[in-house]
PDB file of C-alpha atoms in Angstrom:
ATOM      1  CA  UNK A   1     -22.354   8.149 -19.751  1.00 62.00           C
ATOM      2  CA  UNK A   2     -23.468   4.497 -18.510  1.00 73.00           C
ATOM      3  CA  UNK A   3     -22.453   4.222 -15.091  1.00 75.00           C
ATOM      4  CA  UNK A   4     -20.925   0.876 -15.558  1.00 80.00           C
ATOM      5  CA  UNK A   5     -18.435   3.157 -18.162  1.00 85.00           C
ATOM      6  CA  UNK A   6     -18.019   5.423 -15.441  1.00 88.00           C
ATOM      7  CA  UNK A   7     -16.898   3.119 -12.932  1.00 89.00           C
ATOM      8  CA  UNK A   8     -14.651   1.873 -15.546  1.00 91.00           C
ATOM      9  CA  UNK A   9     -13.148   4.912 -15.506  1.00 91.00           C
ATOM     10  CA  UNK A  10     -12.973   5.747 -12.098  1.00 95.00           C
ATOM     11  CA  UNK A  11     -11.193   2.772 -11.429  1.00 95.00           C
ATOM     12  CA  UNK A  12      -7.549   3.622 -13.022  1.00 93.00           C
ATOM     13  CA  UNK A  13      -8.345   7.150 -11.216  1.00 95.00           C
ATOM     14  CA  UNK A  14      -8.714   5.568  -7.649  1.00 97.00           C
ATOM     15  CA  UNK A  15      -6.093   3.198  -8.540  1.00 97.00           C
ATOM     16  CA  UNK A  16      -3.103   5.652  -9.265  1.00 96.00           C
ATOM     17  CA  UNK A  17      -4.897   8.263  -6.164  1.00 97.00           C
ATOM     18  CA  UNK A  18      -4.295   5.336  -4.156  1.00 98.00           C
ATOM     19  CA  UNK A  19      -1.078   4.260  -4.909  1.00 97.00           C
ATOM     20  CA  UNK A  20       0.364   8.457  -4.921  1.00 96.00           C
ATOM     21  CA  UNK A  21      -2.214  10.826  -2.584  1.00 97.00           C
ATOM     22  CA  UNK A  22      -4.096   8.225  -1.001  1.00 98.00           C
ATOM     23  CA  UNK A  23      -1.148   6.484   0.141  1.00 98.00           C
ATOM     24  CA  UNK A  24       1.123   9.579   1.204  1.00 97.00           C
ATOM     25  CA  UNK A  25      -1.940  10.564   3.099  1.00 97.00           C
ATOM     26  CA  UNK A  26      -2.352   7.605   5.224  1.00 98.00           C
ATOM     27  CA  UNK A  27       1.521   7.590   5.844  1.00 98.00           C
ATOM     28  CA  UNK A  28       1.209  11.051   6.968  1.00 97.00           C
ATOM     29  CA  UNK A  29      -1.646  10.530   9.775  1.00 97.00           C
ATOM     30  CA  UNK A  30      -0.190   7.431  10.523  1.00 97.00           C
ATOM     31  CA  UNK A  31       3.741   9.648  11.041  1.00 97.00           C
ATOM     32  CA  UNK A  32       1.793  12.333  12.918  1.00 96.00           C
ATOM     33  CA  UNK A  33       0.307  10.325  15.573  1.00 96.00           C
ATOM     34  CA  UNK A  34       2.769   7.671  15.902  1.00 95.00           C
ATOM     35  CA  UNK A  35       3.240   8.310  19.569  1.00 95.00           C
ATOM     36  CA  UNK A  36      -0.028   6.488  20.311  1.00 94.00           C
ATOM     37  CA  UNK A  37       1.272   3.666  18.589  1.00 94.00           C
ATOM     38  CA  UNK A  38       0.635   0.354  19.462  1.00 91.00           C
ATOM     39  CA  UNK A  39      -0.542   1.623  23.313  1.00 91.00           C
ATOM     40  CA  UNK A  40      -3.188   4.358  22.896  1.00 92.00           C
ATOM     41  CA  UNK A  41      -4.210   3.152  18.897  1.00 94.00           C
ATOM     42  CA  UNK A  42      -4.316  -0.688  19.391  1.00 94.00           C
ATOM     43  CA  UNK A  43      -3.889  -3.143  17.046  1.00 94.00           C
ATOM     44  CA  UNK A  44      -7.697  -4.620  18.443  1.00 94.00           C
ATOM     45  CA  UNK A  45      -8.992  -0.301  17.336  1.00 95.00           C
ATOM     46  CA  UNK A  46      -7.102  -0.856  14.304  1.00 96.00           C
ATOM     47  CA  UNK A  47      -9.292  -3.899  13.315  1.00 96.00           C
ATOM     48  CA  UNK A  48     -12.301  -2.297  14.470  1.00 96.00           C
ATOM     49  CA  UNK A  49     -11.626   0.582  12.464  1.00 97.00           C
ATOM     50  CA  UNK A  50     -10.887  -1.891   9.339  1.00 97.00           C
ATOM     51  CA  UNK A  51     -14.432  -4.061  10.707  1.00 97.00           C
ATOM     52  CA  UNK A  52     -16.834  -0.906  10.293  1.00 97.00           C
ATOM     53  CA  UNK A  53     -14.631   0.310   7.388  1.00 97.00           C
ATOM     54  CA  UNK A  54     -15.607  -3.089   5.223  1.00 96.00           C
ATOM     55  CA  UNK A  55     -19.214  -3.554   6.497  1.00 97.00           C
ATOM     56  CA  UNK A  56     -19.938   0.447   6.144  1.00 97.00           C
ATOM     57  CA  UNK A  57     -22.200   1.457   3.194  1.00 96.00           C
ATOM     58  CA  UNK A  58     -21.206   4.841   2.867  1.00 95.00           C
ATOM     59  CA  UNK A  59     -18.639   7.377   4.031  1.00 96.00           C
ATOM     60  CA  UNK A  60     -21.271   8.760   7.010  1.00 96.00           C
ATOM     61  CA  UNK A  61     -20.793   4.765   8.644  1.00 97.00           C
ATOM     62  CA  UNK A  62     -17.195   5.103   9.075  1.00 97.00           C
ATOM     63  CA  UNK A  63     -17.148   9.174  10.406  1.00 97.00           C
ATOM     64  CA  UNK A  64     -20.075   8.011  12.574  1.00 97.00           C
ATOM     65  CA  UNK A  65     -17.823   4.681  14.019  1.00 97.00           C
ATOM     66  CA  UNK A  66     -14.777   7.993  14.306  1.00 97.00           C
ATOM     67  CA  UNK A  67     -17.023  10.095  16.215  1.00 97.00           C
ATOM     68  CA  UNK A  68     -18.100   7.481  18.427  1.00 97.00           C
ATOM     69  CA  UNK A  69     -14.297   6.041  18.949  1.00 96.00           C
ATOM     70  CA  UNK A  70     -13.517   9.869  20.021  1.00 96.00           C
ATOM     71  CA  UNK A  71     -16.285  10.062  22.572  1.00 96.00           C
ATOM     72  CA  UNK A  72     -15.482   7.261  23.883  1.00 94.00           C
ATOM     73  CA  UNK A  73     -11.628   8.000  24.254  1.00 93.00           C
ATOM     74  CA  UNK A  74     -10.349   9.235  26.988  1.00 89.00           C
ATOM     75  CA  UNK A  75      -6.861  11.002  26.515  1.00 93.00           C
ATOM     76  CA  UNK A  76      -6.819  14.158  24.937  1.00 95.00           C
ATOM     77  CA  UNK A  77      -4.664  12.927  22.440  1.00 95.00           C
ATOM     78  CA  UNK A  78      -6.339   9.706  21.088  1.00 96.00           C
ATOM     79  CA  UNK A  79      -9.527  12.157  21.362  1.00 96.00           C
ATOM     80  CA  UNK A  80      -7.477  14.438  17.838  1.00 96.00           C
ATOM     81  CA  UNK A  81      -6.432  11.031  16.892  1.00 97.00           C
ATOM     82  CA  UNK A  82     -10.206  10.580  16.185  1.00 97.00           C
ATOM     83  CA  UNK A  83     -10.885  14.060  15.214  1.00 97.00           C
ATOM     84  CA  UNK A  84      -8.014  14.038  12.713  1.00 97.00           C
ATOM     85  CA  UNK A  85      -9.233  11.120  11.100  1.00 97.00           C
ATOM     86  CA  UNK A  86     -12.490  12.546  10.423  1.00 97.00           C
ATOM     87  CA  UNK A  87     -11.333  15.225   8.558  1.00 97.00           C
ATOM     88  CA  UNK A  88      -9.028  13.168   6.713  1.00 97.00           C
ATOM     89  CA  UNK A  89     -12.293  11.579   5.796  1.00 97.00           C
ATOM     90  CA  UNK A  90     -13.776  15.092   4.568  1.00 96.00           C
ATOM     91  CA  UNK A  91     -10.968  15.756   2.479  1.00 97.00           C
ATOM     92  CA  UNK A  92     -11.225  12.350   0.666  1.00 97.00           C
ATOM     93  CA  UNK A  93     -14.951  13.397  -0.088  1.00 95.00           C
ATOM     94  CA  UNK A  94     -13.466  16.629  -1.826  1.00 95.00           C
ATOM     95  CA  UNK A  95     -10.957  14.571  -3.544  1.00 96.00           C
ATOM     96  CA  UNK A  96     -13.552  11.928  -5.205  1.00 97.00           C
ATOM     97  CA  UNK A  97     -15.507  15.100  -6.425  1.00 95.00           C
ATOM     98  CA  UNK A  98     -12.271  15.572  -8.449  1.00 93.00           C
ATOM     99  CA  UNK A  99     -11.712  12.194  -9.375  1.00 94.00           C
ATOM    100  CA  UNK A 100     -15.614  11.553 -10.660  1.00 93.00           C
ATOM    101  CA  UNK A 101     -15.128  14.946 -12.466  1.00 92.00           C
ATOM    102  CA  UNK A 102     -12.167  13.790 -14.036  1.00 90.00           C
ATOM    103  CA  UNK A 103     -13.471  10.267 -14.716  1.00 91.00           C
ATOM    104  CA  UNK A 104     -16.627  11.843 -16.502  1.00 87.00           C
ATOM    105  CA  UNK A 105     -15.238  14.156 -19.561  1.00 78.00           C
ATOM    106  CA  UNK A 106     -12.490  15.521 -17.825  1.00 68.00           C
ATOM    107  CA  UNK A 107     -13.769  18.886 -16.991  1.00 68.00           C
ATOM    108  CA  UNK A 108     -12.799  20.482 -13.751  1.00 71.00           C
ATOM    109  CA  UNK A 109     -14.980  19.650 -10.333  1.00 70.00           C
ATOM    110  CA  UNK A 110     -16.947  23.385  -9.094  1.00 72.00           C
ATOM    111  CA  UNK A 111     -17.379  23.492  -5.679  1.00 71.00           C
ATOM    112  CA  UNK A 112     -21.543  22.333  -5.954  1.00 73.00           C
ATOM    113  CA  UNK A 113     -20.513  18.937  -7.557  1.00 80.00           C
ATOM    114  CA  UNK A 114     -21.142  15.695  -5.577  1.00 89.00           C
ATOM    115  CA  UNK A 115     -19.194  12.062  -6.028  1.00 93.00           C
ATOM    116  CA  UNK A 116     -21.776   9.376  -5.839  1.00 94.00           C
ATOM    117  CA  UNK A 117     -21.347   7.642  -2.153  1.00 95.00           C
ATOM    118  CA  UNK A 118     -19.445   4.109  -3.940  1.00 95.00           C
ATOM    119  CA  UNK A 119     -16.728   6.344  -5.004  1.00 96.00           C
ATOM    120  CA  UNK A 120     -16.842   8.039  -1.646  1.00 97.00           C
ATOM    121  CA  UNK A 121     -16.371   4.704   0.011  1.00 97.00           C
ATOM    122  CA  UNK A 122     -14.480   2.967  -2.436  1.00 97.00           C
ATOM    123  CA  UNK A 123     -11.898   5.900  -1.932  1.00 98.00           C
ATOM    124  CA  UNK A 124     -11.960   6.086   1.775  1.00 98.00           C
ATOM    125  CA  UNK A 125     -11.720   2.258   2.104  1.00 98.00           C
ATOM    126  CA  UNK A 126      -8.036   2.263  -0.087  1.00 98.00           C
ATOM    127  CA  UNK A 127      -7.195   4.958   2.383  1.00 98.00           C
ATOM    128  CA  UNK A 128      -8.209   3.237   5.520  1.00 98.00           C
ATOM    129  CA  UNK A 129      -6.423   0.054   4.109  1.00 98.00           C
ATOM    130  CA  UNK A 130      -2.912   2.165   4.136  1.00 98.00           C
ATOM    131  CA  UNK A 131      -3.498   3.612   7.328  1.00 98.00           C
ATOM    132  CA  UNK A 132      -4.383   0.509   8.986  1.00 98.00           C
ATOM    133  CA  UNK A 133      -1.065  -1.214   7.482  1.00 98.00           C
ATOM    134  CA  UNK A 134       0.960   1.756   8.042  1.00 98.00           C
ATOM    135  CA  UNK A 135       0.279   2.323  11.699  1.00 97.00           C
ATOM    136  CA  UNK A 136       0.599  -1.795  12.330  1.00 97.00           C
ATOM    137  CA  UNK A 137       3.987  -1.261  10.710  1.00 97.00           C
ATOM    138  CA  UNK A 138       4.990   1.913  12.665  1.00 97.00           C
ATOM    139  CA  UNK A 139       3.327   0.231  16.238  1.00 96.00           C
ATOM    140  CA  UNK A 140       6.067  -2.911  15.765  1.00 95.00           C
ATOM    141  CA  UNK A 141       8.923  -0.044  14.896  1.00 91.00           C
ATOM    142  CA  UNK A 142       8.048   1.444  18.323  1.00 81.00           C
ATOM    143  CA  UNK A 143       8.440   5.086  18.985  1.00 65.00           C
ATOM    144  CA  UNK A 144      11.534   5.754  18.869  1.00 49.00           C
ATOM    145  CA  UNK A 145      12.098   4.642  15.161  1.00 44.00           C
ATOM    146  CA  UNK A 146      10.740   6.193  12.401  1.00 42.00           C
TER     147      UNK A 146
ATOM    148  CA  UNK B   1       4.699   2.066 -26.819  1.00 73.00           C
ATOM    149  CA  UNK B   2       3.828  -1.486 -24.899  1.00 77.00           C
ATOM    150  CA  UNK B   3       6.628  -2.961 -26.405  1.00 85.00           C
ATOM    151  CA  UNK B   4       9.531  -1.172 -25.415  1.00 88.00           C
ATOM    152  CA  UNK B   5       8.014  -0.586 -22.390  1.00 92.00           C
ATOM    153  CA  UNK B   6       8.288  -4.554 -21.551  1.00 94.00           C
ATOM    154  CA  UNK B   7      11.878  -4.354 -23.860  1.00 95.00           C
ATOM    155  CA  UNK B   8      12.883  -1.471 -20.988  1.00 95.00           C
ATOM    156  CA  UNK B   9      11.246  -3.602 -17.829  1.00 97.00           C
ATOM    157  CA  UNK B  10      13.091  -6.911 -19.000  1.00 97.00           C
ATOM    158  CA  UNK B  11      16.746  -5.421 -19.170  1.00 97.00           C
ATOM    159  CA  UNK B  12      16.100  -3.715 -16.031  1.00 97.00           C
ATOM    160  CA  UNK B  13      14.599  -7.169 -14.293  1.00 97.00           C
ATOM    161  CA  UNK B  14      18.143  -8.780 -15.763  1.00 97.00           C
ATOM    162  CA  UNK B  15      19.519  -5.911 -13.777  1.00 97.00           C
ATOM    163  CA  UNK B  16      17.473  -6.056 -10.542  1.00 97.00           C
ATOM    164  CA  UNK B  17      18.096 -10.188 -10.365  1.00 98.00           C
ATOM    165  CA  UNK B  18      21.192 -10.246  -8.415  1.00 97.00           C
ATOM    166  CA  UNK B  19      20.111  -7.717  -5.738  1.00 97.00           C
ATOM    167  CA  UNK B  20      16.950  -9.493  -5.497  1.00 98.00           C
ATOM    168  CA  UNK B  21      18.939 -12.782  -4.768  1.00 98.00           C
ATOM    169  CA  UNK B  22      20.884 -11.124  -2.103  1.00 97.00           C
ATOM    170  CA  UNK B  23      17.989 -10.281  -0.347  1.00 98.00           C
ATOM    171  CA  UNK B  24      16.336 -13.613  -0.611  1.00 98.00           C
ATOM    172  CA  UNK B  25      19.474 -15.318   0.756  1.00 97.00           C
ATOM    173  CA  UNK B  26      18.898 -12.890   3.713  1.00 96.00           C
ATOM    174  CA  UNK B  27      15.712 -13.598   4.085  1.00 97.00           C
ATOM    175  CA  UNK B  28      15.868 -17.374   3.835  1.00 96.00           C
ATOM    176  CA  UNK B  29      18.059 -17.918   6.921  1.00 94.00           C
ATOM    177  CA  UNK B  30      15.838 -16.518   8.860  1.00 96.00           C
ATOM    178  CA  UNK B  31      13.132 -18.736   9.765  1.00 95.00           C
ATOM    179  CA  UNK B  32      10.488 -15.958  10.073  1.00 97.00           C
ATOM    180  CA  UNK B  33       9.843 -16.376   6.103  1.00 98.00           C
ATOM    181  CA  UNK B  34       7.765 -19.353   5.272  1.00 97.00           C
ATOM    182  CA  UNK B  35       8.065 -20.412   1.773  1.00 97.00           C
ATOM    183  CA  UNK B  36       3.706 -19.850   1.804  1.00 97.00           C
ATOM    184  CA  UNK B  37       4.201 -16.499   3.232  1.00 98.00           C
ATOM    185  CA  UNK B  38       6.706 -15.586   0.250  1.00 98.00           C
ATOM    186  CA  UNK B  39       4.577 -17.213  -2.447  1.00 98.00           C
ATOM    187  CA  UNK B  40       1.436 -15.522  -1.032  1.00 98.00           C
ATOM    188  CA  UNK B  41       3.573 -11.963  -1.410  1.00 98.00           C
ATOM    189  CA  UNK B  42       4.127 -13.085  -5.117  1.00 98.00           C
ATOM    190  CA  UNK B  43       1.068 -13.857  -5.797  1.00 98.00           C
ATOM    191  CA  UNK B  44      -0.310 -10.730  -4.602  1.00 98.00           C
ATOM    192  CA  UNK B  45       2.394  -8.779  -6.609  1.00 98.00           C
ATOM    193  CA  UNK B  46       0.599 -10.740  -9.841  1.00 98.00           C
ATOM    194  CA  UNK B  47      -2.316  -9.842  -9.122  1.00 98.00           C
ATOM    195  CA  UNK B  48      -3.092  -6.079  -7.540  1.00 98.00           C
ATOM    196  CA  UNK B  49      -2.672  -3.490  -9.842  1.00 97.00           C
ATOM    197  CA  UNK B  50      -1.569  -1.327  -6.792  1.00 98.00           C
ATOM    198  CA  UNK B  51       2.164  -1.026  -5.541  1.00 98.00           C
ATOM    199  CA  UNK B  52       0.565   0.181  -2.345  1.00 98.00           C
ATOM    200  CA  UNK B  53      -1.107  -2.954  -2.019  1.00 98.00           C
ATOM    201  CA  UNK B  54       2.369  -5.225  -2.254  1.00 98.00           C
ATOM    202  CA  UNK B  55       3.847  -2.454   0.240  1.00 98.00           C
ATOM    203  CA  UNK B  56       0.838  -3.110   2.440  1.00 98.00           C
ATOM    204  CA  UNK B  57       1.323  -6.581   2.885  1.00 98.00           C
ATOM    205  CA  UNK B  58       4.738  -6.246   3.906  1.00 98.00           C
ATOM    206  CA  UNK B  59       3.868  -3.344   6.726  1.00 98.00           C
ATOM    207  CA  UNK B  60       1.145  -6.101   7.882  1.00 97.00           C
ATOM    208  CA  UNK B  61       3.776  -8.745   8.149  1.00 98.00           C
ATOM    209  CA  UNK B  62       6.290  -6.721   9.680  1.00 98.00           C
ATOM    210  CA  UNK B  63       3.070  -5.187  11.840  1.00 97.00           C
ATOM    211  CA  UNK B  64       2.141  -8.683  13.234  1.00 95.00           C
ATOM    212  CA  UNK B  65       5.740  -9.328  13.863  1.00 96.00           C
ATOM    213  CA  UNK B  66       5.309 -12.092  11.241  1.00 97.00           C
ATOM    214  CA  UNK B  67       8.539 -11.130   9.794  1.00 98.00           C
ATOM    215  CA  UNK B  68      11.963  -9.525  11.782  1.00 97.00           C
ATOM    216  CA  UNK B  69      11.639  -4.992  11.304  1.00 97.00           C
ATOM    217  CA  UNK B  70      14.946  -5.429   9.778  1.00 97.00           C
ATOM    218  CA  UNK B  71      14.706  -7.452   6.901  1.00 97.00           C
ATOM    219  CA  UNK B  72      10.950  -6.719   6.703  1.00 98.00           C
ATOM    220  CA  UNK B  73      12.307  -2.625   5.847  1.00 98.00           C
ATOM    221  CA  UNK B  74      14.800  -4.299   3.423  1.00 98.00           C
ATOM    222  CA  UNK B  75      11.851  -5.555   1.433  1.00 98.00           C
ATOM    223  CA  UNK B  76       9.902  -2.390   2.115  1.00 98.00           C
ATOM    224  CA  UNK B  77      13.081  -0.024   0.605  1.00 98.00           C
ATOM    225  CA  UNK B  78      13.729  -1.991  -2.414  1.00 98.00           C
ATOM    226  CA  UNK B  79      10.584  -2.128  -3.754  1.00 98.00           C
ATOM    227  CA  UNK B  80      10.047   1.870  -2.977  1.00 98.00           C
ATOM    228  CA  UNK B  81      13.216   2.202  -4.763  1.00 97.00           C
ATOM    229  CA  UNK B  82      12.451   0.889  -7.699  1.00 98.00           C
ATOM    230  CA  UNK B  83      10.624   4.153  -8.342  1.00 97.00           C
ATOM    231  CA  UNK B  84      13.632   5.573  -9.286  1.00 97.00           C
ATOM    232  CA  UNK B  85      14.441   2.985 -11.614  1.00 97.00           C
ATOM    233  CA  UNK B  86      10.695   3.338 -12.974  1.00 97.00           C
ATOM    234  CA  UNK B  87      11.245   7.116 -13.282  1.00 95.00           C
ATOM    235  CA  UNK B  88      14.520   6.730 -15.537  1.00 95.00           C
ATOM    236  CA  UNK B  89      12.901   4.113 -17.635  1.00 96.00           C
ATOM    237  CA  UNK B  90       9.573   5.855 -18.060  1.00 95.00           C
ATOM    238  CA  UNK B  91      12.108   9.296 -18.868  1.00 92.00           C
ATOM    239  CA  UNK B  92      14.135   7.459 -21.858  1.00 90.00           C
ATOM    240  CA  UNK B  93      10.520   6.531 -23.378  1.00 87.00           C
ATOM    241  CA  UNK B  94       9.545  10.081 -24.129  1.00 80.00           C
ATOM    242  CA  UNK B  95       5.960   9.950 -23.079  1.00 80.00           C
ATOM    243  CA  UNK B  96       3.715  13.192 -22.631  1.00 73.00           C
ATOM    244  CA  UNK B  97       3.838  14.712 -19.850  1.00 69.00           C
ATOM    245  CA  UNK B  98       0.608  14.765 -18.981  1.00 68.00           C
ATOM    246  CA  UNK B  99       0.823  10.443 -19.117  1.00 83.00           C
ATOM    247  CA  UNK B 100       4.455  10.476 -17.502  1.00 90.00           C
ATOM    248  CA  UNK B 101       3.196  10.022 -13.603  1.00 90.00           C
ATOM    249  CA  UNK B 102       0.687   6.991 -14.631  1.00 91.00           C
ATOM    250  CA  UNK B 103       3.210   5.283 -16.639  1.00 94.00           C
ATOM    251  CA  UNK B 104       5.842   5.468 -14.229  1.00 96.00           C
ATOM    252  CA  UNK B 105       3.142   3.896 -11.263  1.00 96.00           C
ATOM    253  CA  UNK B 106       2.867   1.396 -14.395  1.00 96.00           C
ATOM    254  CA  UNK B 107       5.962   0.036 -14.796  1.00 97.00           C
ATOM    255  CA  UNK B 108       7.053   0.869 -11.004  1.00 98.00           C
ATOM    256  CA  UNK B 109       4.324  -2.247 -10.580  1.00 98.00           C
ATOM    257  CA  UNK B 110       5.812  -4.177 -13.262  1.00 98.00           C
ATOM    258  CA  UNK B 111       9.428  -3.844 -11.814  1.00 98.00           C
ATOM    259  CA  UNK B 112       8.148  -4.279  -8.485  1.00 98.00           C
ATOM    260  CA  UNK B 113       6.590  -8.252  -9.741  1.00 98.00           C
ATOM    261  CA  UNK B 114       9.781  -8.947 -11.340  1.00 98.00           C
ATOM    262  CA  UNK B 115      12.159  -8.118  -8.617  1.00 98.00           C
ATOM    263  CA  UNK B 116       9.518  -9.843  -6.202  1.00 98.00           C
ATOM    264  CA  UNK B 117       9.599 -12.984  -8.471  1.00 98.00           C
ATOM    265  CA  UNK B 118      13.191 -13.411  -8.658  1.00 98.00           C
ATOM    266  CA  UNK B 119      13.601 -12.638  -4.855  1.00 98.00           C
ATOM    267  CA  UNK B 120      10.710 -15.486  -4.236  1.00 98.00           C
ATOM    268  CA  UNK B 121      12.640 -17.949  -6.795  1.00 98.00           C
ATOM    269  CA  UNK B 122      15.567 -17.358  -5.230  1.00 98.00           C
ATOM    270  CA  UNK B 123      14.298 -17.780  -1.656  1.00 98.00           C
ATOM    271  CA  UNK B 124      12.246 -21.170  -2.365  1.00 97.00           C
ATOM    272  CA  UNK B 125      15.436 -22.449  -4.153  1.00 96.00           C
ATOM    273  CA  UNK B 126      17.985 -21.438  -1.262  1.00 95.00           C
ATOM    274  CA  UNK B 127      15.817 -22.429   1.476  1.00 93.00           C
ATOM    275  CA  UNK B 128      15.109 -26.474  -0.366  1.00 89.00           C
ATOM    276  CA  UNK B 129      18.967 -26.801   0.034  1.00 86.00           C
ATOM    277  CA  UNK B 130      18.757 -25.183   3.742  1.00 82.00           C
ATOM    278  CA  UNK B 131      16.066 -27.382   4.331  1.00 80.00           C
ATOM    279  CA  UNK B 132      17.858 -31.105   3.154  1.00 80.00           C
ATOM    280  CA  UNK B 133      20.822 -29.633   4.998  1.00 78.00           C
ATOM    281  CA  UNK B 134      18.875 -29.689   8.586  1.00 78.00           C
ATOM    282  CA  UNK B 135      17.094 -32.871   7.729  1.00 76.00           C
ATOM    283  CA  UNK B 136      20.829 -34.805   6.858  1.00 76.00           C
ATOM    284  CA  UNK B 137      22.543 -32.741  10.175  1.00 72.00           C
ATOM    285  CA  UNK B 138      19.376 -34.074  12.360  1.00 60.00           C
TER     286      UNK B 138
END
C-alpha cells in the first residue's frame, strides 16, 4: 500500500485514539500527579516539554528531553513525574503498532511489528498536546480541586 | 446515512440553542471573554476534526487564567456533555456496532460546533448591547 494511502488511513485512526485513549491518558497522568501542579511541574517545564515535543524528530528526542528533565530534578517526586512520563511514552509506541496494523488491512499487530517513527511521533505529540493543556488547566484549579 | 445524521444534529442544535445562550449571557458579563478570544474558539471548533482539540483550548484559557475556573468549567462540561446527547442520537440511527464509537466522536464534534456557534452568536450579540450601554453611561 502507497504510504501516502497509509497515512491517509492512519489519520482517522490517530484522530478518534486521540480524541478517546489518547486523551483519557493524558487526563490520567495529568490527575495522578496533580500535586506538583503549578509548583514542582511549571508552566515554564510545561512549555519546554511542548518546545522539544514540536522540534523532536522522533519519539527517542522527547524520552531523551524526559530522561534528562528527571536527572536533573531534584524531589523524589517530580523525579516519577519524569519516569512516569516515559513510560507513558512506551506505551504509546505499543499503541501505534496497533493503530499502523489496523490502518494497513486490518489484521491484528504480533508482538515483532514496528510503527514507522511519524506515527510514533505524530501519536505522542496529540498526547503531549492533552497533557500539556490538562495539567495548565489542573495547575490554575490548584490542589485542592479536582 | 449522512443525511439523517445532519436531520438528527439540526433538531438537536434547535434543542441545545437556548442553553447555549444562557451560557453566553454568563460569559459576556464577565469581561475575561473578548469577543476575539470567543471567535478564535469558534473558529477552531470549524476547523479541528478533534473534540479534544476544542476542549484543549478551553483548559489553556482557563490554564493561563485567560478566562475565570468557573465559567471556564461551564464551557468545559457542556461540551463533554454533549456526548450523551451524541450517544442517543448515534443509538436511534442503528449503525453497526463495530462503526457506533466513531460515529458518535462524529457527531459529538458536530454538536459540539453548533452549540459553540450559537453560544459565540449569542455572546457577540449580548456583549454589542453591553458594550453601547457603557459607552452611553460613560
Amino acid at each position: 500500500m502507497a504510504e501516502a494511502n497509509i497515512r491517509q488511513r492512519c489519520h482517522a485512526r490517530v484522530v478518534a485514539w486521540s480524541d478517546g485513549a489518547g486523551s483519557e491518558l493524558a487526563e490520567r497522568i495529568a490527575t495522578h500527579h496533580q500535586d506538583l501542579l503549578p509548583r514542582m511541574v511549571t508552566h515554564s517545564q510545561l512549555m519546554g516539554l511542548r518546545a522539544a515535543v514540536e522540534v523532536a524528530t522522533d519519539l527517542s528526542r522527547i524520552t531523551q528531553y524526559a530522561r534528562h528533565q528527571g536527572e536533573k530534578a531534584w524531589r523524589d517526586a517530580l523525579k516519577a513525574y519524569w519516569i512516569d512520563l516515559r513510560r507513558v511514552l512506551d506505551q504509546i509506541e505499543e499503541m501505534a503498532v496497533d493503530v499502523y496494523a489496523d490502518a494497513q488491512a486490518g489484521t491484528p499487530a504480533t508482538p515483532e511489528d514496528e510503527a514507522p517513527s511519524w506515527l510514533v511521533l505524530w501519536m505522542a505529540r496529540e498526547f503531549t498536546q492533552h497533557l500539556i493543556c490538562h495539567s495548565l488547566y489542573l495547575g490554575a484549579k490548584g490542589p485542592q480541586r479536582s | 446515512m449522512r443525511t439523517k445524521v445532519s436531520q438528527a444534529v439540526a433538531v438537536e442544535s434547535d434543542r441545545l440553542a437556548d442553553i447555549a445562550y444562557e451560557l453566553a449571557d454568563a460569559l459576556q458579563e464577565k469581561q475575561a471573554f473578548t469577543n476575539s478570544q470567543m471567535s478564535g474558539l469558534e473558529n477552531l471548533a470549524y476547523t479541528t476534526p478533534k473534540v479534544s482539540d476544542i476542549l484543549d483550548l478551553v483548559k489553556t484559557q482557563i490554564g493561563r487564567k485567560r478566562w475565570p475556573v468557573g465559567e471556564g468549567d461551564q464551557i468545559l462540561d457542556a461540551l463533554s456533555d454533549l456526548k450523551r446527547n451524541a450517544q442517543r442520537i448515534v443509538r436511534g440511527l442503528e449503525v453497526g456496532e463495530e462503526d457506533e464509537a466513531n460515529a458518535v466522536r462524529r457527531v459529538h464534534l458536530l454538536l459540539c460546533r453548533e452549540f459553540v456557534k450559537h453560544t459565540v452568536s449569542h455572546f457577540l450579540y449580548a456583549r454589542r448591547f453591553t458594550d453601547e450601554g457603557q459607552a452611553t453611561d460613560g
